[in-house]
Short mmCIF file of C-alpha atoms and ligand atoms in Angstrom, two decimals:
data_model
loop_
_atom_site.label_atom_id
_atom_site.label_comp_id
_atom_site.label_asym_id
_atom_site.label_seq_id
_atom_site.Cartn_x
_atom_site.Cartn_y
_atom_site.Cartn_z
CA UNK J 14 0.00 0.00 0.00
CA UNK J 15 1.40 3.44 -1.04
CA UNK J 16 1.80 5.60 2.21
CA UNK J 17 -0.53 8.33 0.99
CA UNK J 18 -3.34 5.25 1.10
CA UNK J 19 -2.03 4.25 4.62
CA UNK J 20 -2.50 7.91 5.79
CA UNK J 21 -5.99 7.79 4.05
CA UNK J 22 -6.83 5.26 6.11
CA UNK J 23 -5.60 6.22 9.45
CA UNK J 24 -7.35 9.30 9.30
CA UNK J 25 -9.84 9.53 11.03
CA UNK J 26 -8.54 8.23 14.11
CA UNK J 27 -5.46 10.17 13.85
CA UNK J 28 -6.18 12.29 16.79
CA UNK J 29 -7.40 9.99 18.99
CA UNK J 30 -3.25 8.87 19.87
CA UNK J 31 -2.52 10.84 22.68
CA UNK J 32 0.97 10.46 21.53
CA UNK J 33 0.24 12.63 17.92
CA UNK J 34 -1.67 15.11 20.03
CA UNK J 35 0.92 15.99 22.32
CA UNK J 36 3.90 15.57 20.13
CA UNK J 37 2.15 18.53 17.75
CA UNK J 38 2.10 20.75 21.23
CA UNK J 39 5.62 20.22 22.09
CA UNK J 40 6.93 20.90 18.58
CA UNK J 41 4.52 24.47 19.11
CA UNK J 42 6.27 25.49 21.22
CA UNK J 43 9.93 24.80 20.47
CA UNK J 44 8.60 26.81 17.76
CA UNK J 45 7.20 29.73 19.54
CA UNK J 46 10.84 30.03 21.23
CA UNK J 47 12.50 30.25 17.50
CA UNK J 48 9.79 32.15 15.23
CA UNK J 49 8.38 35.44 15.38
CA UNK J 50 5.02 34.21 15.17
CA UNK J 51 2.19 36.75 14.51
CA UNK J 52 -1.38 36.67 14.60
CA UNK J 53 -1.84 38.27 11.93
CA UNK J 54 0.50 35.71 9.55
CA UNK J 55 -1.10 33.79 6.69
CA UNK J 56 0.33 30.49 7.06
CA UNK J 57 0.60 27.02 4.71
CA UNK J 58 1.22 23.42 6.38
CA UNK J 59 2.24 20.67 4.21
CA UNK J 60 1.69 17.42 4.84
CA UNK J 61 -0.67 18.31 7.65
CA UNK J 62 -2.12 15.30 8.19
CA UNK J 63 -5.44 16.81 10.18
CA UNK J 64 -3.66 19.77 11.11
CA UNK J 65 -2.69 19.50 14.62
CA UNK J 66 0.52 21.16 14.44
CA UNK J 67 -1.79 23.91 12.94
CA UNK J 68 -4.33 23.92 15.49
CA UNK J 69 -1.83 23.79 18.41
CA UNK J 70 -0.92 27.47 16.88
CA UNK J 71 -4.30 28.62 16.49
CA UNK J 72 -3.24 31.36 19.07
CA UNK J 73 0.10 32.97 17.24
CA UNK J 74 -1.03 32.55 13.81
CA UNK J 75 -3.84 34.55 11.87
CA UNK J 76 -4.91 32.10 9.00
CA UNK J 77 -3.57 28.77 8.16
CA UNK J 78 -4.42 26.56 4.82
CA UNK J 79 -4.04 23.10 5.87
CA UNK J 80 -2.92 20.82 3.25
CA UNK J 81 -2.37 17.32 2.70
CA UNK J 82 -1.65 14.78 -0.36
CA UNK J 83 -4.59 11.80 1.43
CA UNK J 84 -7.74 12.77 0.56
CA UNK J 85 -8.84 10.85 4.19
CA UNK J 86 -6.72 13.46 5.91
CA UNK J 87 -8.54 16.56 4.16
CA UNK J 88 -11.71 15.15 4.94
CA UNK J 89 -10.53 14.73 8.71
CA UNK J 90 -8.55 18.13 8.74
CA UNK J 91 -11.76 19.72 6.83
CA UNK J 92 -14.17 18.64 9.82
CA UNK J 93 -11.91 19.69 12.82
CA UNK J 94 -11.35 22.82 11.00
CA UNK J 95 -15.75 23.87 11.12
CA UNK J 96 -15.28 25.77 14.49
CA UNK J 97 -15.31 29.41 14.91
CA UNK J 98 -11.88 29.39 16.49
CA UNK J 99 -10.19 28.35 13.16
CA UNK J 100 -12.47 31.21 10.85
CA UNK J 101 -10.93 31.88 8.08
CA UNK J 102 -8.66 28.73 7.43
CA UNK J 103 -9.23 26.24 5.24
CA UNK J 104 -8.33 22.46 4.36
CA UNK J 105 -7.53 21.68 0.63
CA UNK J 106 -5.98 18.24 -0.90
CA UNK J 107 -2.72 19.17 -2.28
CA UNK J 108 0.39 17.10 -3.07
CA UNK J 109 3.56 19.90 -2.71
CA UNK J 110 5.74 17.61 -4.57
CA UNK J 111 4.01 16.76 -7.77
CA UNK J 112 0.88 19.82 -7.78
CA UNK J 113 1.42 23.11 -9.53
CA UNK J 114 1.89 25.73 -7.07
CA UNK J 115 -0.77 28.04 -6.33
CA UNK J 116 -0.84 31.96 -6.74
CA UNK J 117 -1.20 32.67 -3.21
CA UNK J 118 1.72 33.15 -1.27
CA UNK J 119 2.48 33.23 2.61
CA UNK J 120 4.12 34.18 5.55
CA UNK J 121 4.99 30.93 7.00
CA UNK J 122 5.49 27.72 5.52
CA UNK J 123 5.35 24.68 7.69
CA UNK J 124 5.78 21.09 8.02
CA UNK J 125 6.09 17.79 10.69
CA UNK J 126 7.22 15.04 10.12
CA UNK J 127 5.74 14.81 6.13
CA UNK J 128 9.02 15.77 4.45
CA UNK J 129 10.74 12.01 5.19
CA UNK J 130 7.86 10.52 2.92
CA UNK J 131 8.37 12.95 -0.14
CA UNK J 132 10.71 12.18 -2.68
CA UNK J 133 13.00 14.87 -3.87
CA UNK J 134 13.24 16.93 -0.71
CA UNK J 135 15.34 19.75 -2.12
CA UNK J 136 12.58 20.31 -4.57
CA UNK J 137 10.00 20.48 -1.82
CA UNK J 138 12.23 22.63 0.00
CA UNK J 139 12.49 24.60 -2.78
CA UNK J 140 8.68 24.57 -3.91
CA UNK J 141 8.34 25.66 -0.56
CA UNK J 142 10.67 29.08 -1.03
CA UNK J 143 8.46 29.82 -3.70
CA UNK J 144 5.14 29.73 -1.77
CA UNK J 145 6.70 32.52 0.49
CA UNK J 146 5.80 36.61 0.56
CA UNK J 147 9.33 38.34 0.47
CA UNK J 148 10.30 37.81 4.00
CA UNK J 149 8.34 34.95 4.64
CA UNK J 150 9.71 31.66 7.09
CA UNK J 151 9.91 28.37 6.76
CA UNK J 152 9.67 26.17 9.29
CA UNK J 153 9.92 21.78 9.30
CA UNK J 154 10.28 19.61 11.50
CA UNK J 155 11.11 16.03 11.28
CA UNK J 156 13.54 13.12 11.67
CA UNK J 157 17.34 13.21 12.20
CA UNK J 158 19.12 10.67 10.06
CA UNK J 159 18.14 7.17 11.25
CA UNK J 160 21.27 5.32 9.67
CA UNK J 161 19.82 1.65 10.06
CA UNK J 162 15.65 2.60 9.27
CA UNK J 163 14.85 1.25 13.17
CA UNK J 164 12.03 3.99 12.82
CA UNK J 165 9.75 2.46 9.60
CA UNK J 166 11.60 -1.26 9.87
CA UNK J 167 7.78 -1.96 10.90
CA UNK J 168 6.49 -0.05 8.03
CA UNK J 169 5.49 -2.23 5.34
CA UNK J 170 6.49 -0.94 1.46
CA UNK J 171 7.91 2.07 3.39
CA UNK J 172 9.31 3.93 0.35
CA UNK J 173 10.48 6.89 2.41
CA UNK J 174 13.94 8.59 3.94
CA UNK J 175 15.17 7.29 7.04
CA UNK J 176 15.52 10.96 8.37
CA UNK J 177 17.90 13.59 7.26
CA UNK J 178 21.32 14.73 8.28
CA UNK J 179 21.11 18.30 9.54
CA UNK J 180 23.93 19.14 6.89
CA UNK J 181 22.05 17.74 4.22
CA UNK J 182 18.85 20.34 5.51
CA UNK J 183 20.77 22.97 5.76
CA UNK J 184 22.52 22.57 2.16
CA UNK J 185 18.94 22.39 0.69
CA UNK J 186 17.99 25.35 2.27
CA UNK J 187 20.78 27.43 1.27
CA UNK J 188 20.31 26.15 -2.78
CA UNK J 189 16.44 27.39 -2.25
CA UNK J 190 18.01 31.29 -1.08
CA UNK J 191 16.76 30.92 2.52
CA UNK J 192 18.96 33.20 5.02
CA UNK J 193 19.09 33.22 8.59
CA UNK J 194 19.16 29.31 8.87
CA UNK J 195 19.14 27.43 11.87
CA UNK J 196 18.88 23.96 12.68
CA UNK J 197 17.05 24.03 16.61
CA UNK J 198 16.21 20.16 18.57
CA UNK J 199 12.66 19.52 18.54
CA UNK J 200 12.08 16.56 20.95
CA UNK J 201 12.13 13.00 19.88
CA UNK J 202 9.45 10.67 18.83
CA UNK J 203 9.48 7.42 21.02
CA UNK J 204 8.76 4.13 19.38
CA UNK J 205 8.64 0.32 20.11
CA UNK J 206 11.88 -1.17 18.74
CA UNK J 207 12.42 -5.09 19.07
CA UNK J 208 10.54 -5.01 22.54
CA UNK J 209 12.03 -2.15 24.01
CA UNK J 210 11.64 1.76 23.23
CA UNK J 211 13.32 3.88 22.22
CA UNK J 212 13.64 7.82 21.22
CA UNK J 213 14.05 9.19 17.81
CA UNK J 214 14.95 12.85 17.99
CA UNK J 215 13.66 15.76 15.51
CA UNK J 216 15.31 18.84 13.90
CA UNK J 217 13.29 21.80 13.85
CA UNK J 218 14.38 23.70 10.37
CA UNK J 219 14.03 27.07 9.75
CA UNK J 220 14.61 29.85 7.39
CA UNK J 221 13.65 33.12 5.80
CA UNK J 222 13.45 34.24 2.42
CA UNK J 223 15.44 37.38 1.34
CA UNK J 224 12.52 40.71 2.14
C1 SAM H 26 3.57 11.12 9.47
S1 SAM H 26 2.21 11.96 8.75
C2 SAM H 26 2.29 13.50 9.64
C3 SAM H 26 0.98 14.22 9.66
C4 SAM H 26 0.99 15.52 10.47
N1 SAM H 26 1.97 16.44 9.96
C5 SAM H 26 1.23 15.23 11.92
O1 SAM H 26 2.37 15.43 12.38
O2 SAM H 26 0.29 14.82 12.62
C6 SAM H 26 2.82 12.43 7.14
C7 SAM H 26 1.80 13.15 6.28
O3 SAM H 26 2.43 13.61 5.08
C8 SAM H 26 1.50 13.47 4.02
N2 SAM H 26 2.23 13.49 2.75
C9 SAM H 26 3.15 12.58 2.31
N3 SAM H 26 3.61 12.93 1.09
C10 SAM H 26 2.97 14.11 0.76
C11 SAM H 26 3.05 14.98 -0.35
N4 SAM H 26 3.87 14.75 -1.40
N5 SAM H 26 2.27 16.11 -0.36
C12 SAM H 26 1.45 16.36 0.71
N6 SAM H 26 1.35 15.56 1.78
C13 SAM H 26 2.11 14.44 1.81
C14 SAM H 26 0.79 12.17 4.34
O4 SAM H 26 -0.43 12.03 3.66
C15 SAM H 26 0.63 12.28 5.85
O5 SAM H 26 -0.58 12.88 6.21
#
């Protein structure tokens, strides 16, 4: 099964784990302590899955389009999103590898823990400049470099990366013109491996493009 499927299909339970719920509130706020986050910022999230990392910013952000490449995951992001607290934002199907980019631009692009099942990450990473106002951030989070795949050895017809080196961010976000770069910890997933567990940490990337 392809993984956009799989996410389909996990939908709509996906915020029912405690363990996705929180993780998208800890990663806020290692945010919060890096970005000038504004309320009045038009933000995108790719590979939102239903948009928690999203939601768990409600508060510093002004608008947010919440996008994902599994149509179950719109659907699921589309129904958390009818609530007067999130007016304005919207949910829309969109693959930001392979779909031409829209007009719109934004303030803040952002991203957990979707980037390690894309393909061509510097293109995303570059798509992703491109979505940007002049001055805009980016802004992803996800896996360091997990040399032996522990994390998806589970994972069926896994056809993702096993995490990225922080060099090999931070070389793809210099080729896509972002300044100001920084590479911050953002916590660590914890997962079952062969009967014990065990923590798998995340980079929080960010960047701006030049004003
Ligand atoms: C591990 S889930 C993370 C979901 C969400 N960001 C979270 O942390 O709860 C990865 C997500 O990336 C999405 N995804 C994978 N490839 C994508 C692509 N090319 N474009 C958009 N979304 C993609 C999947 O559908 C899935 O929802």
């Amino acid at each position: 099964m392809a993984d956009i499927d799989r996410f389909s299909d996990q939908a709509a339970t996906w915020d029912d784990d405690p363990t996705h719920v929180n993780r998208a509130s800890s990663v806020a706020a290692v945010m919060r302590g890096v970005l000038p986050l504004r309320d009045d910022m038009h933000a995108l999230e790719i590979g939102a899955g239903t948009g928690l990392l999203a939601r768990a910013l409600a508060d510093d952000l002004g608008t947010v389009v919440v996008t994902d490449g599994a149509p179950g995951m719109v659907q699921a992001a589309t129904a958390t999103l009818d609530d007067p607290a999130y007016d304005g934002w919207e949910a829309r199907l969109y693959d930001i590898e392979h779909d031409p980019l829209p007009d719109e631009r934004f303030d803040l692009v952002m991203g957990q823990l979707a980037l390690h099942h894309m393909g061509d990450v510097a293109t995303v990473v570059r798509r992703c400049a491109e979505l940007l106002r002049p001055g805009g951030r980016i802004a992803l989070v996800d896996l360091d470099r997990d040399p032996h795949g522990d994390f998806h050895a589970t994972v069926h017809d896994f056809h993702g990366h096993d995490g990225f080196t922080r060099d090999d961010m931070r070389r793809w976000l210099e080729t896509a013109g972002f300044t100001d770069i920084a590479m911050t910890d953002a916590g660590a997933v914890t997962k079952q491996v062969d009967g014990g567990e065990r923590d798998f940490p995340m980079f929080l990337a960010t960047g701006q493009v030049p004003g």
